[in-house]
Every structure is written in C-alpha cells, then in structure tokens.
Amino acid sequence: MNKTELIAAVAESAEISKKDAEKALKAFVDVVSDELVKGEKVQLVGFGTFEVTERKEREGRNLQTKEPMIIPASKTPKFRPGKALKDLVNA
C-alpha cells in the first residue's frame, strides 16, 4: 500500500473526504517527526512506539578497497510494534 492508497482507505474508513484524510495523515507524520527530532518518543497503546535510538561509532570496511573505516555515531528512528498489533498480525 502506498501513500495514495492509504489516504483513500482512511477516507473510506472514517467516512471523510480524501482531502481531509490527506491533511490528517500529513499532520500525523509532521507531529511524529517533530517529536522524534526533539528526542521524544510517541507511544500509541495497542499499536506501537516510535522512538529514536542511538548507534555508537563503530569500525567497518570499505567493500571496494577492503580498508577499515570508522562509521560515525548516528541517531535513527525506530518503530516497535505493540502487543495488540503483534497478536493481530500473528492471528
């Protein structure tokens, strides 16, 4: 499912226009993104948690030259599904 299909499904499920569904989806993505940038987590009980994890600096290899290189520390967004979502998928 792509973004357009998601907007159409939300509009149909909530019985709202596609334009309103698109605004709601954009607002959701913006709010979650803003909170993650601040280092906060967004927890939706029964669905899952969006959070930022930190990766330590580590040593890797350049696959073309085979030489070791340092991969810098970074932050990455992560989604952990909630128990209800896991149970629903596994049912």
mmCIF file with all atom_site columns, C-alpha atoms in Angstrom:
data_model
loop_
_atom_site.group_PDB
_atom_site.id
_atom_site.type_symbol
_atom_site.label_atom_id
_atom_site.label_alt_id
_atom_site.label_comp_id
_atom_site.label_asym_id
_atom_site.label_entity_id
_atom_site.label_seq_id
_atom_site.pdbx_PDB_ins_code
_atom_site.Cartn_x
_atom_site.Cartn_y
_atom_site.Cartn_z
_atom_site.occupancy
_atom_site.B_iso_or_equiv
_atom_site.pdbx_formal_charge
_atom_site.auth_seq_id
_atom_site.auth_comp_id
_atom_site.auth_asym_id
_atom_site.auth_atom_id
_atom_site.pdbx_PDB_model_num
ATOM 1  C CA . MET A 1 1  ? 0.000   0.000   0.000  1.00 0.00 ? 1  MET A CA 1
ATOM 2  C CA . ASN A 1 2  ? 1.397   3.389   -0.949 1.00 0.00 ? 2  ASN A CA 1
ATOM 3  C CA . LYS A 1 3  ? 0.509   6.824   0.416  1.00 0.00 ? 3  LYS A CA 1
ATOM 4  C CA . THR A 1 4  ? -2.307  7.454   -2.078 1.00 0.00 ? 4  THR A CA 1
ATOM 5  C CA . GLU A 1 5  ? -3.907  4.092   -1.310 1.00 0.00 ? 5  GLU A CA 1
ATOM 6  C CA . LEU A 1 6  ? -3.557  4.740   2.436  1.00 0.00 ? 6  LEU A CA 1
ATOM 7  C CA . ILE A 1 7  ? -5.269  8.125   2.106  1.00 0.00 ? 7  ILE A CA 1
ATOM 8  C CA . ALA A 1 8  ? -8.126  6.535   0.140  1.00 0.00 ? 8  ALA A CA 1
ATOM 9  C CA . ALA A 1 9  ? -8.517  3.738   2.725  1.00 0.00 ? 9  ALA A CA 1
ATOM 10 C CA . VAL A 1 10 ? -8.526  6.203   5.648  1.00 0.00 ? 10 VAL A CA 1
ATOM 11 C CA . ALA A 1 11 ? -11.062 8.419   3.876  1.00 0.00 ? 11 ALA A CA 1
ATOM 12 C CA . GLU A 1 12 ? -13.356 5.468   3.255  1.00 0.00 ? 12 GLU A CA 1
ATOM 13 C CA . SER A 1 13 ? -12.970 4.013   6.754  1.00 0.00 ? 13 SER A CA 1
ATOM 14 C CA . ALA A 1 14 ? -13.535 7.334   8.539  1.00 0.00 ? 14 ALA A CA 1
ATOM 15 C CA . GLU A 1 15 ? -16.174 8.466   6.030  1.00 0.00 ? 15 GLU A CA 1
ATOM 16 C CA . ILE A 1 16 ? -14.347 11.724  5.306  1.00 0.00 ? 16 ILE A CA 1
ATOM 17 C CA . SER A 1 17 ? -13.077 13.282  2.099  1.00 0.00 ? 17 SER A CA 1
ATOM 18 C CA . LYS A 1 18 ? -9.732  12.260  0.653  1.00 0.00 ? 18 LYS A CA 1
ATOM 19 C CA . LYS A 1 19 ? -8.559  15.840  1.112  1.00 0.00 ? 19 LYS A CA 1
ATOM 20 C CA . ASP A 1 20 ? -9.317  15.713  4.849  1.00 0.00 ? 20 ASP A CA 1
ATOM 21 C CA . ALA A 1 21 ? -7.701  12.281  5.153  1.00 0.00 ? 21 ALA A CA 1
ATOM 22 C CA . GLU A 1 22 ? -4.581  13.618  3.433  1.00 0.00 ? 22 GLU A CA 1
ATOM 23 C CA . LYS A 1 23 ? -4.446  16.580  5.853  1.00 0.00 ? 23 LYS A CA 1
ATOM 24 C CA . ALA A 1 24 ? -4.827  14.223  8.829  1.00 0.00 ? 24 ALA A CA 1
ATOM 25 C CA . LEU A 1 25 ? -2.091  11.884  7.582  1.00 0.00 ? 25 LEU A CA 1
ATOM 26 C CA . LYS A 1 26 ? 0.264   14.803  6.895  1.00 0.00 ? 26 LYS A CA 1
ATOM 27 C CA . ALA A 1 27 ? -0.422  16.227  10.369 1.00 0.00 ? 27 ALA A CA 1
ATOM 28 C CA . PHE A 1 28 ? 0.268   12.815  11.952 1.00 0.00 ? 28 PHE A CA 1
ATOM 29 C CA . VAL A 1 29 ? 3.566   12.422  10.098 1.00 0.00 ? 29 VAL A CA 1
ATOM 30 C CA . ASP A 1 30 ? 4.603   16.006  10.930 1.00 0.00 ? 30 ASP A CA 1
ATOM 31 C CA . VAL A 1 31 ? 3.836   15.655  14.645 1.00 0.00 ? 31 VAL A CA 1
ATOM 32 C CA . VAL A 1 32 ? 5.608   12.283  14.944 1.00 0.00 ? 32 VAL A CA 1
ATOM 33 C CA . SER A 1 33 ? 8.622   13.636  13.026 1.00 0.00 ? 33 SER A CA 1
ATOM 34 C CA . ASP A 1 34 ? 8.815   16.766  15.197 1.00 0.00 ? 34 ASP A CA 1
ATOM 35 C CA . GLU A 1 35 ? 8.704   14.717  18.400 1.00 0.00 ? 35 GLU A CA 1
ATOM 36 C CA . LEU A 1 36 ? 11.419  12.359  17.150 1.00 0.00 ? 36 LEU A CA 1
ATOM 37 C CA . VAL A 1 37 ? 13.634  15.321  16.221 1.00 0.00 ? 37 VAL A CA 1
ATOM 38 C CA . LYS A 1 38 ? 13.236  16.566  19.812 1.00 0.00 ? 38 LYS A CA 1
ATOM 39 C CA . GLY A 1 39 ? 14.333  13.154  21.071 1.00 0.00 ? 39 GLY A CA 1
ATOM 40 C CA . GLU A 1 40 ? 10.894  12.274  22.416 1.00 0.00 ? 40 GLU A CA 1
ATOM 41 C CA . LYS A 1 41 ? 9.016   9.054   21.771 1.00 0.00 ? 41 LYS A CA 1
ATOM 42 C CA . VAL A 1 42 ? 5.447   8.680   20.516 1.00 0.00 ? 42 VAL A CA 1
ATOM 43 C CA . GLN A 1 43 ? 3.559   5.787   22.082 1.00 0.00 ? 43 GLN A CA 1
ATOM 44 C CA . LEU A 1 44 ? 0.233   4.617   20.660 1.00 0.00 ? 44 LEU A CA 1
ATOM 45 C CA . VAL A 1 45 ? -1.111  1.997   23.062 1.00 0.00 ? 45 VAL A CA 1
ATOM 46 C CA . GLY A 1 46 ? -2.094  -1.147  21.181 1.00 0.00 ? 46 GLY A CA 1
ATOM 47 C CA . PHE A 1 47 ? -0.311  -0.052  18.010 1.00 0.00 ? 47 PHE A CA 1
ATOM 48 C CA . GLY A 1 48 ? 3.325   0.650   18.831 1.00 0.00 ? 48 GLY A CA 1
ATOM 49 C CA . THR A 1 49 ? 6.024   3.119   19.731 1.00 0.00 ? 49 THR A CA 1
ATOM 50 C CA . PHE A 1 50 ? 8.056   5.447   17.529 1.00 0.00 ? 50 PHE A CA 1
ATOM 51 C CA . GLU A 1 51 ? 11.400  6.387   19.092 1.00 0.00 ? 51 GLU A CA 1
ATOM 52 C CA . VAL A 1 52 ? 14.950  7.441   18.285 1.00 0.00 ? 52 VAL A CA 1
ATOM 53 C CA . THR A 1 53 ? 17.832  5.084   19.014 1.00 0.00 ? 53 THR A CA 1
ATOM 54 C CA . GLU A 1 54 ? 21.485  5.994   19.049 1.00 0.00 ? 54 GLU A CA 1
ATOM 55 C CA . ARG A 1 55 ? 24.115  3.985   17.233 1.00 0.00 ? 55 ARG A CA 1
ATOM 56 C CA . LYS A 1 56 ? 27.639  4.081   18.595 1.00 0.00 ? 56 LYS A CA 1
ATOM 57 C CA . GLU A 1 57 ? 30.653  4.848   16.450 1.00 0.00 ? 57 GLU A CA 1
ATOM 58 C CA . ARG A 1 58 ? 31.998  1.594   15.039 1.00 0.00 ? 58 ARG A CA 1
ATOM 59 C CA . GLU A 1 59 ? 34.583  0.205   12.693 1.00 0.00 ? 59 GLU A CA 1
ATOM 60 C CA . GLY A 1 60 ? 33.525  -1.065  9.300  1.00 0.00 ? 60 GLY A CA 1
ATOM 61 C CA . ARG A 1 61 ? 35.155  -1.898  5.987  1.00 0.00 ? 61 ARG A CA 1
ATOM 62 C CA . ASN A 1 62 ? 35.085  -0.235  2.608  1.00 0.00 ? 62 ASN A CA 1
ATOM 63 C CA . LEU A 1 63 ? 33.896  -3.154  0.493  1.00 0.00 ? 63 LEU A CA 1
ATOM 64 C CA . GLN A 1 64 ? 35.674  -1.905  -2.621 1.00 0.00 ? 64 GLN A CA 1
ATOM 65 C CA . THR A 1 65 ? 39.121  -1.278  -1.141 1.00 0.00 ? 65 THR A CA 1
ATOM 66 C CA . LYS A 1 66 ? 38.847  -3.680  1.847  1.00 0.00 ? 66 LYS A CA 1
ATOM 67 C CA . GLU A 1 67 ? 40.311  -0.972  4.076  1.00 0.00 ? 67 GLU A CA 1
ATOM 68 C CA . PRO A 1 68 ? 38.939  -0.400  7.572  1.00 0.00 ? 68 PRO A CA 1
ATOM 69 C CA . MET A 1 69 ? 36.998  2.797   8.151  1.00 0.00 ? 69 MET A CA 1
ATOM 70 C CA . ILE A 1 70 ? 35.196  4.445   11.056 1.00 0.00 ? 70 ILE A CA 1
ATOM 71 C CA . ILE A 1 71 ? 31.416  4.656   10.793 1.00 0.00 ? 71 ILE A CA 1
ATOM 72 C CA . PRO A 1 72 ? 30.360  7.720   12.832 1.00 0.00 ? 72 PRO A CA 1
ATOM 73 C CA . ALA A 1 73 ? 27.761  7.622   15.597 1.00 0.00 ? 73 ALA A CA 1
ATOM 74 C CA . SER A 1 74 ? 24.244  8.418   14.454 1.00 0.00 ? 74 SER A CA 1
ATOM 75 C CA . LYS A 1 75 ? 20.619  8.537   15.514 1.00 0.00 ? 75 LYS A CA 1
ATOM 76 C CA . THR A 1 76 ? 17.946  6.545   13.722 1.00 0.00 ? 76 THR A CA 1
ATOM 77 C CA . PRO A 1 77 ? 14.155  6.384   14.036 1.00 0.00 ? 77 PRO A CA 1
ATOM 78 C CA . LYS A 1 78 ? 12.711  3.056   15.130 1.00 0.00 ? 78 LYS A CA 1
ATOM 79 C CA . PHE A 1 79 ? 9.229   1.564   15.384 1.00 0.00 ? 79 PHE A CA 1
ATOM 80 C CA . ARG A 1 80 ? 8.409   -1.137  17.932 1.00 0.00 ? 80 ARG A CA 1
ATOM 81 C CA . PRO A 1 81 ? 5.003   -2.752  17.410 1.00 0.00 ? 81 PRO A CA 1
ATOM 82 C CA . GLY A 1 82 ? 2.713   -3.097  20.422 1.00 0.00 ? 82 GLY A CA 1
ATOM 83 C CA . LYS A 1 83 ? 1.386   -6.392  21.747 1.00 0.00 ? 83 LYS A CA 1
ATOM 84 C CA . ALA A 1 84 ? -2.089  -5.922  20.257 1.00 0.00 ? 84 ALA A CA 1
ATOM 85 C CA . LEU A 1 85 ? -0.636  -5.286  16.782 1.00 0.00 ? 85 LEU A CA 1
ATOM 86 C CA . LYS A 1 86 ? 1.682   -8.313  17.068 1.00 0.00 ? 86 LYS A CA 1
ATOM 87 C CA . ASP A 1 87 ? -1.223  -10.517 18.151 1.00 0.00 ? 87 ASP A CA 1
ATOM 88 C CA . LEU A 1 88 ? -3.396  -9.254  15.302 1.00 0.00 ? 88 LEU A CA 1
ATOM 89 C CA . VAL A 1 89 ? -0.707  -9.951  12.692 1.00 0.00 ? 89 VAL A CA 1
ATOM 90 C CA . ASN A 1 90 ? 0.040   -13.406 14.100 1.00 0.00 ? 90 ASN A CA 1
ATOM 91 C CA . ALA A 1 91 ? -3.616  -14.468 14.376 1.00 0.00 ? 91 ALA A CA 1
#
